[in-house]
Coordinates of C-alpha atoms and ligand atoms in Angstrom, one line a residue:
M1 CA 9.2 -40.9 -38.6
P2 CA 11.5 -39.2 -36.2
V3 CA 15.3 -39.6 -36.7
K4 CA 16.5 -41.8 -33.9
Y5 CA 19.8 -40.6 -32.3
G6 CA 22.5 -42.3 -30.2
V7 CA 25.1 -40.1 -28.5
I8 CA 28.7 -41.3 -27.8
G9 CA 30.2 -39.3 -25.0
C10 CA 27.8 -37.9 -22.4
G11 CA 29.8 -34.9 -21.2
A12 CA 29.1 -31.2 -21.2
I13 CA 28.3 -30.6 -24.8
A14 CA 26.0 -33.7 -25.0
Q15 CA 24.2 -32.7 -21.8
R16 CA 23.9 -29.0 -22.6
R17 CA 23.4 -29.1 -26.4
H18 CA 22.9 -32.4 -28.2
I19 CA 20.5 -34.2 -25.8
P20 CA 18.2 -31.2 -25.2
E21 CA 18.2 -30.3 -28.9
C22 CA 17.4 -33.9 -29.9
I23 CA 14.5 -33.9 -27.4
A24 CA 13.2 -30.5 -28.4
N25 CA 12.8 -31.3 -32.1
P26 CA 9.6 -33.3 -32.8
E27 CA 11.4 -34.8 -35.8
S28 CA 14.2 -36.3 -33.8
K29 CA 14.3 -38.8 -30.9
L30 CA 17.0 -39.7 -28.4
V31 CA 17.1 -43.5 -28.1
A32 CA 20.6 -44.4 -26.9
L33 CA 23.6 -43.0 -25.0
A34 CA 27.2 -44.4 -24.6
D35 CA 29.8 -43.3 -22.1
P36 CA 32.4 -45.4 -20.2
V37 CA 31.4 -43.7 -17.0
R38 CA 28.6 -46.1 -15.9
E39 CA 26.9 -43.8 -13.3
R40 CA 26.9 -40.9 -15.8
V41 CA 25.3 -42.8 -18.7
D42 CA 22.8 -44.7 -16.5
E43 CA 21.6 -41.5 -14.9
L44 CA 21.1 -39.7 -18.2
A45 CA 19.6 -42.6 -19.9
G46 CA 17.1 -43.1 -17.0
K47 CA 16.2 -39.4 -17.1
H48 CA 15.6 -39.4 -20.9
G49 CA 14.2 -42.9 -21.5
A50 CA 17.1 -43.9 -23.6
K51 CA 19.2 -47.1 -23.6
A52 CA 22.6 -46.9 -21.8
Y53 CA 25.8 -48.4 -23.1
T54 CA 29.3 -48.2 -21.6
D55 CA 30.8 -49.6 -24.9
Y56 CA 29.8 -47.4 -27.9
K57 CA 30.4 -50.4 -30.2
E58 CA 27.5 -52.2 -28.6
M59 CA 25.3 -49.2 -29.2
L60 CA 26.3 -49.2 -32.9
K61 CA 24.8 -52.7 -33.2
D62 CA 21.4 -51.3 -32.2
P63 CA 19.2 -51.2 -35.4
N64 CA 17.0 -48.6 -33.7
V65 CA 19.8 -46.0 -34.0
D66 CA 19.7 -44.0 -37.3
A67 CA 22.3 -41.3 -36.5
V68 CA 25.1 -41.0 -34.0
V69 CA 26.5 -37.9 -32.3
V70 CA 30.3 -38.3 -31.6
A71 CA 31.0 -36.1 -28.6
G72 CA 33.8 -37.4 -26.6
P73 CA 37.6 -36.5 -26.5
N74 CA 39.1 -35.2 -29.7
S75 CA 41.4 -38.3 -30.1
L76 CA 38.4 -40.6 -30.3
H77 CA 36.4 -38.6 -32.9
A78 CA 37.9 -40.3 -36.1
Q79 CA 37.7 -43.9 -35.0
Q80 CA 34.2 -43.6 -33.4
S81 CA 32.9 -41.8 -36.5
I82 CA 34.3 -44.3 -38.9
D83 CA 32.9 -47.2 -36.8
A84 CA 29.5 -45.5 -36.8
L85 CA 29.5 -44.9 -40.5
N86 CA 30.6 -48.5 -41.1
A87 CA 27.7 -49.6 -38.9
G88 CA 25.3 -47.7 -41.4
K89 CA 24.6 -44.7 -39.2
H90 CA 24.7 -41.0 -40.1
V91 CA 27.2 -39.1 -38.0
L92 CA 27.4 -35.7 -36.4
C93 CA 31.0 -35.4 -35.2
E94 CA 32.0 -32.7 -32.8
K95 CA 34.9 -30.4 -33.7
P96 CA 37.8 -30.7 -34.3
M97 CA 36.7 -33.6 -36.5
A98 CA 40.0 -35.4 -36.1
T99 CA 43.6 -34.8 -34.8
T100 CA 45.4 -35.6 -38.1
R101 CA 44.7 -35.0 -41.8
D102 CA 44.9 -38.7 -42.5
D103 CA 42.3 -39.5 -39.9
A104 CA 40.0 -36.8 -41.3
K105 CA 40.4 -38.2 -44.8
A106 CA 39.6 -41.7 -43.6
M107 CA 36.3 -40.3 -42.2
L108 CA 35.4 -38.7 -45.5
E109 CA 36.1 -42.1 -47.2
A110 CA 33.9 -44.0 -44.7
A111 CA 31.0 -41.6 -45.3
K112 CA 31.4 -42.0 -49.1
K113 CA 31.8 -45.7 -49.0
N114 CA 28.7 -46.2 -46.7
K115 CA 26.6 -43.5 -48.4
K116 CA 25.9 -41.8 -45.1
F117 CA 26.0 -38.2 -44.0
L118 CA 29.0 -36.9 -42.0
M119 CA 28.3 -33.5 -40.5
I120 CA 30.7 -31.6 -38.2
G121 CA 29.6 -29.6 -35.1
L122 CA 30.9 -26.3 -36.5
N123 CA 27.9 -24.4 -35.2
Q124 CA 29.3 -20.9 -35.4
R125 CA 27.9 -20.7 -39.0
L126 CA 24.4 -21.1 -37.6
M127 CA 24.5 -18.3 -35.0
P128 CA 22.0 -15.6 -35.8
A129 CA 24.7 -12.8 -35.9
H130 CA 26.8 -14.8 -38.3
V131 CA 23.8 -15.7 -40.6
K132 CA 22.9 -12.0 -40.8
A133 CA 26.5 -11.1 -41.5
K134 CA 26.7 -13.6 -44.4
K135 CA 23.5 -12.1 -45.9
I136 CA 24.9 -8.5 -45.6
L137 CA 28.2 -9.6 -47.2
Q138 CA 26.4 -11.4 -50.0
S139 CA 24.2 -8.4 -50.8
G140 CA 27.4 -6.5 -51.8
V141 CA 26.6 -3.3 -50.0
L142 CA 29.9 -3.3 -48.2
G143 CA 32.0 -4.2 -51.3
N144 CA 34.9 -6.5 -50.8
V145 CA 36.3 -7.5 -47.4
L146 CA 39.8 -6.2 -47.1
S147 CA 40.8 -7.5 -43.7
F148 CA 39.4 -8.9 -40.4
R149 CA 40.1 -9.4 -36.8
T150 CA 38.4 -12.1 -34.8
A151 CA 38.6 -13.3 -31.2
F152 CA 37.3 -16.2 -29.2
Q153 CA 38.3 -16.0 -25.6
H154 CA 36.8 -17.6 -22.5
P155 CA 38.0 -18.8 -19.0
G156 CA 38.9 -22.3 -20.2
P157 CA 37.5 -25.8 -20.3
E158 CA 38.0 -26.7 -16.7
G159 CA 34.8 -24.7 -15.8
W160 CA 32.9 -26.4 -18.5
S161 CA 33.9 -30.1 -18.8
V162 CA 32.0 -32.6 -16.7
D163 CA 35.4 -33.8 -15.4
A164 CA 36.5 -30.2 -14.7
G165 CA 40.3 -29.7 -14.4
K166 CA 40.9 -33.5 -14.6
S167 CA 39.3 -33.8 -18.0
W168 CA 40.8 -34.9 -21.3
F169 CA 40.9 -31.2 -22.4
F170 CA 44.2 -30.7 -20.5
K171 CA 45.7 -34.1 -21.6
K172 CA 47.9 -33.9 -24.8
G173 CA 47.3 -37.5 -25.8
Q174 CA 43.5 -37.0 -25.8
A175 CA 43.1 -33.4 -26.8
F176 CA 46.1 -33.1 -29.1
M177 CA 45.3 -29.4 -29.6
G178 CA 44.8 -26.7 -27.0
V179 CA 42.8 -23.5 -27.5
T180 CA 43.9 -23.3 -31.1
G181 CA 42.1 -26.6 -31.9
D182 CA 39.2 -26.0 -29.5
L183 CA 38.2 -22.4 -30.4
G184 CA 40.4 -21.7 -33.4
V185 CA 38.8 -24.3 -35.6
H186 CA 35.4 -22.7 -35.0
K187 CA 36.8 -19.3 -36.1
A188 CA 38.7 -20.8 -39.1
D189 CA 35.5 -22.3 -40.2
L190 CA 33.4 -19.2 -39.6
L191 CA 35.8 -17.0 -41.5
R192 CA 36.1 -19.4 -44.5
W193 CA 32.3 -19.4 -44.7
L194 CA 31.8 -15.7 -44.2
L195 CA 34.5 -14.7 -46.7
G196 CA 33.7 -17.3 -49.3
Q197 CA 37.4 -17.8 -49.7
E198 CA 39.9 -20.4 -48.6
F199 CA 42.8 -19.5 -46.4
T200 CA 46.1 -20.0 -48.2
E201 CA 48.7 -19.0 -45.6
V202 CA 48.9 -18.9 -41.9
T203 CA 51.4 -18.2 -39.1
G204 CA 51.0 -18.0 -35.4
V205 CA 52.4 -17.8 -31.9
L206 CA 51.0 -20.4 -29.4
S207 CA 51.8 -20.3 -25.7
T208 CA 50.9 -21.9 -22.4
L209 CA 50.6 -19.2 -19.9
D210 CA 48.4 -20.3 -17.0
K211 CA 46.6 -23.7 -17.3
R212 CA 47.9 -26.4 -15.0
D213 CA 47.2 -30.1 -14.7
P214 CA 46.0 -31.5 -11.3
E215 CA 49.7 -32.0 -10.2
G216 CA 50.2 -28.2 -10.7
N217 CA 52.4 -28.4 -13.8
L218 CA 51.7 -26.2 -16.8
I219 CA 49.7 -28.3 -19.4
E220 CA 51.5 -29.4 -22.6
L221 CA 48.9 -27.6 -24.8
D222 CA 48.5 -24.0 -25.8
D223 CA 46.1 -21.9 -23.7
N224 CA 46.6 -18.7 -25.8
A225 CA 47.3 -18.2 -29.5
Y226 CA 47.6 -15.3 -31.9
L227 CA 47.3 -16.3 -35.6
V228 CA 47.8 -14.2 -38.8
L229 CA 46.0 -15.5 -41.9
K230 CA 45.8 -14.7 -45.6
T231 CA 43.1 -15.8 -48.1
A232 CA 43.4 -16.7 -51.8
G233 CA 41.9 -13.3 -52.6
G234 CA 44.5 -11.5 -50.4
I235 CA 42.3 -10.8 -47.4
L236 CA 44.5 -10.4 -44.3
G237 CA 43.2 -11.3 -40.9
S238 CA 44.1 -11.9 -37.3
M239 CA 42.7 -14.4 -34.8
I240 CA 43.1 -14.2 -31.0
L241 CA 42.3 -17.3 -29.0
S242 CA 42.4 -17.7 -25.3
W243 CA 41.4 -20.0 -22.5
T244 CA 42.6 -17.5 -19.9
N245 CA 40.0 -14.7 -20.3
Y246 CA 38.7 -14.7 -16.7
G247 CA 36.2 -12.0 -17.5
A248 CA 33.1 -12.2 -19.8
E249 CA 33.5 -14.5 -22.8
E250 CA 34.3 -12.8 -26.0
N251 CA 33.4 -14.0 -29.4
Y252 CA 33.6 -11.2 -31.9
T253 CA 34.6 -10.6 -35.5
V254 CA 35.2 -7.2 -37.2
L255 CA 35.4 -7.1 -41.0
L256 CA 37.0 -4.0 -42.7
C257 CA 35.3 -3.7 -46.1
Q258 CA 35.6 -1.3 -49.0
N259 CA 32.4 0.5 -48.1
G260 CA 32.5 0.3 -44.3
V261 CA 32.9 -1.9 -41.2
L262 CA 30.9 -4.9 -40.2
S263 CA 31.0 -5.7 -36.5
L264 CA 29.7 -9.0 -35.1
G265 CA 29.4 -9.8 -31.4
T266 CA 31.0 -6.5 -30.3
D267 CA 27.9 -5.1 -28.7
T268 CA 25.6 -7.0 -26.2
T269 CA 22.4 -5.4 -27.6
Y270 CA 23.1 -5.3 -31.3
G271 CA 24.7 -8.5 -32.5
V272 CA 25.4 -7.0 -35.9
I273 CA 26.5 -3.4 -36.6
V274 CA 27.3 -1.9 -40.0
D275 CA 29.2 1.4 -40.0
Y276 CA 29.2 2.7 -43.6
R277 CA 32.0 4.8 -45.0
N278 CA 29.6 7.8 -45.3
G279 CA 29.0 7.8 -41.5
E280 CA 25.6 6.1 -41.6
R281 CA 25.1 3.3 -39.0
E282 CA 22.8 0.3 -39.1
L283 CA 22.1 -1.6 -35.8
H284 CA 20.7 -5.1 -36.0
K285 CA 19.2 -6.9 -33.0
V286 CA 19.6 -10.6 -33.7
G287 CA 19.4 -13.8 -31.6
E288 CA 21.9 -14.3 -28.8
M289 CA 25.4 -15.9 -29.2
S290 CA 25.7 -19.1 -27.3
T291 CA 28.4 -18.9 -24.5
N292 CA 29.8 -21.5 -22.1
T293 CA 27.7 -20.0 -19.3
K294 CA 24.6 -19.5 -21.5
Q295 CA 23.7 -22.1 -24.1
V296 CA 21.1 -21.1 -26.6
G297 CA 19.8 -23.4 -29.4
S298 CA 22.6 -24.1 -31.8
G299 CA 20.5 -25.6 -34.6
I300 CA 23.0 -28.3 -35.2
I301 CA 20.8 -31.3 -34.5
D302 CA 17.9 -29.6 -36.4
A303 CA 20.2 -29.2 -39.4
L304 CA 21.2 -32.9 -39.5
T305 CA 17.7 -34.1 -38.8
H306 CA 16.4 -32.0 -41.7
S307 CA 19.2 -33.4 -43.9
I308 CA 18.3 -37.0 -43.0
A309 CA 14.6 -36.4 -43.3
T310 CA 14.8 -34.8 -46.7
N311 CA 17.9 -36.8 -47.9
T312 CA 19.8 -33.5 -48.5
P313 CA 23.5 -33.6 -47.7
P314 CA 24.4 -31.3 -44.8
S315 CA 26.1 -28.0 -45.7
I316 CA 28.6 -28.3 -42.8
D317 CA 29.9 -31.6 -44.0
G318 CA 33.2 -33.6 -43.6
V319 CA 34.9 -31.7 -46.4
E320 CA 34.2 -28.4 -44.7
G321 CA 35.4 -29.8 -41.4
Y322 CA 38.6 -31.1 -43.1
K323 CA 39.4 -27.7 -44.7
S324 CA 38.9 -25.9 -41.3
L325 CA 41.0 -28.5 -39.5
D326 CA 43.7 -28.1 -42.1
V327 CA 43.9 -24.4 -41.3
I328 CA 44.5 -25.2 -37.7
L329 CA 46.9 -28.0 -38.1
T330 CA 49.0 -25.8 -40.5
A331 CA 48.8 -22.9 -37.9
M332 CA 50.2 -25.3 -35.3
E333 CA 53.0 -26.4 -37.6
A334 CA 53.8 -22.8 -38.7
A335 CA 54.0 -21.8 -35.0
K336 CA 56.5 -24.6 -34.3
E337 CA 58.6 -23.8 -37.4
G338 CA 58.4 -20.0 -36.7
K339 CA 57.3 -19.1 -40.3
M340 CA 54.4 -18.3 -42.5
K341 CA 53.1 -21.6 -44.0
K342 CA 51.0 -22.4 -47.0
I343 CA 47.8 -24.3 -46.4
G344 CA 46.7 -27.3 -48.4
Ligands
NAD1 N1 30.7 -27.2 -31.0 C1 31.0 -26.7 -29.8 O1 30.7 -25.5 -29.7 C2 31.6 -27.5 -28.7 C3 31.5 -27.0 -27.4 C4 32.1 -27.8 -26.4 C5 32.7 -29.0 -26.7 N2 32.8 -29.4 -28.0 C6 33.4 -30.7 -28.4 O2 32.7 -31.8 -27.9 C7 33.6 -32.8 -27.5 C8 33.3 -33.2 -26.0 O3 33.5 -32.1 -25.2 P1 32.8 -31.9 -23.8 O4 32.9 -30.5 -23.5 O5 31.5 -32.5 -23.8 O6 33.8 -32.7 -22.9 P2 33.5 -33.3 -21.4 O7 34.9 -33.5 -20.8 O8 32.5 -32.5 -20.7 O9 32.9 -34.8 -21.7 C9 33.6 -35.8 -22.4 C10 32.8 -37.1 -22.2 O10 33.4 -38.1 -23.0 C11 33.4 -39.3 -22.3 N3 34.3 -40.3 -22.8 C12 35.6 -40.5 -22.5 N4 36.1 -41.5 -23.2 C13 35.0 -42.0 -24.0 C14 34.9 -43.1 -24.8 N5 35.9 -44.0 -25.1 N6 33.7 -43.3 -25.4 C15 32.7 -42.5 -25.2 N7 32.7 -41.4 -24.3 C16 33.9 -41.2 -23.7 C17 33.7 -38.8 -20.9 O11 33.4 -39.8 -19.9 C18 32.8 -37.6 -20.8 O12 31.5 -37.9 -20.3 C19 35.0 -32.3 -27.7 O13 35.5 -32.8 -29.0 C20 34.8 -30.8 -27.8 O14 35.8 -30.2 -28.6 C21 32.2 -28.7 -29.0

């Protein structure tokens, strides 16, 4: 029996990732789509043989829908996920899972109460370079990680969103977080997972340098951020986030370890490079990193489909989403207060 999906929010990520990945997997089927923009949802539903809804609550009444992808503006994630869980659907919610800790906790409660899976779209963990890196770190050949630097920088969401510069991404009430929430939550999650340790302290400087709303005013959200983080085991790291990298997208991580350096996404041919302390070098060709201009399979729908089909809880669940969100919310608070702040 294929897992039957409904998608709430038919924008860029739904069109470029969730819908195609749902169709590509023989074990999943796209059956319903919801978006308030009538022409958008009708066109997509017609193209893919799915039912169209302009009100997601109507879609949730459809008994044919087993699982729901929540892929609209950040401010709607929590309520729409809770409604879907209460309607007895499994949920894949896009990142950041919510805009407040209380909302994220309410999502965890709803999943527990309804005995349904809640997975979060933190797909960096599934990228081939990151999967390979995790294996290398777990093998112990590099010893302990001492510090890291990581960056995620692209030209901004106006070249990505279906509504371009008019989209929710630049509206504080709907996005709540700028680049720190958009890209930083991916990196907080990736590093928590790679290091196998929780972040305990964070500080940051957030700034709005170049992004403007349609009226020409600077947006009220950060478009650049520099964070400094510390883990429970004392690993020190820096994170650079930008929506104003008007060159090629950068998504790299360099881990300085006791026995050498592990570089991910720093080279276009070799996704993973290990430079050992004794001078030896290992080059690994792995699958490509997805970028805004070139999407490759993320594996996120496949992972939830497998979880549902085998009744195995997803590894990137709501609790993981909560912890990664907590790092980012604390970073935003730390930046405002101008100090290093404890997480959790
Ligand atoms: N995991 C990733 O790598 C990744 C990448 C891009 C975006 N995202 C996340 O996906 C989500 C959507 O981003 P996007 O890039 O597709 O944005 P987008 O602007 O391209 O599309 C948003 C869509 O949501 C729809 N929408 C607005 N209000 C709605 C409502 N009440 N109910 C249902 N739909 C509604 C809009 O009409 C639009 O079609 C965001 O949370 C974003 O952070 C995740």
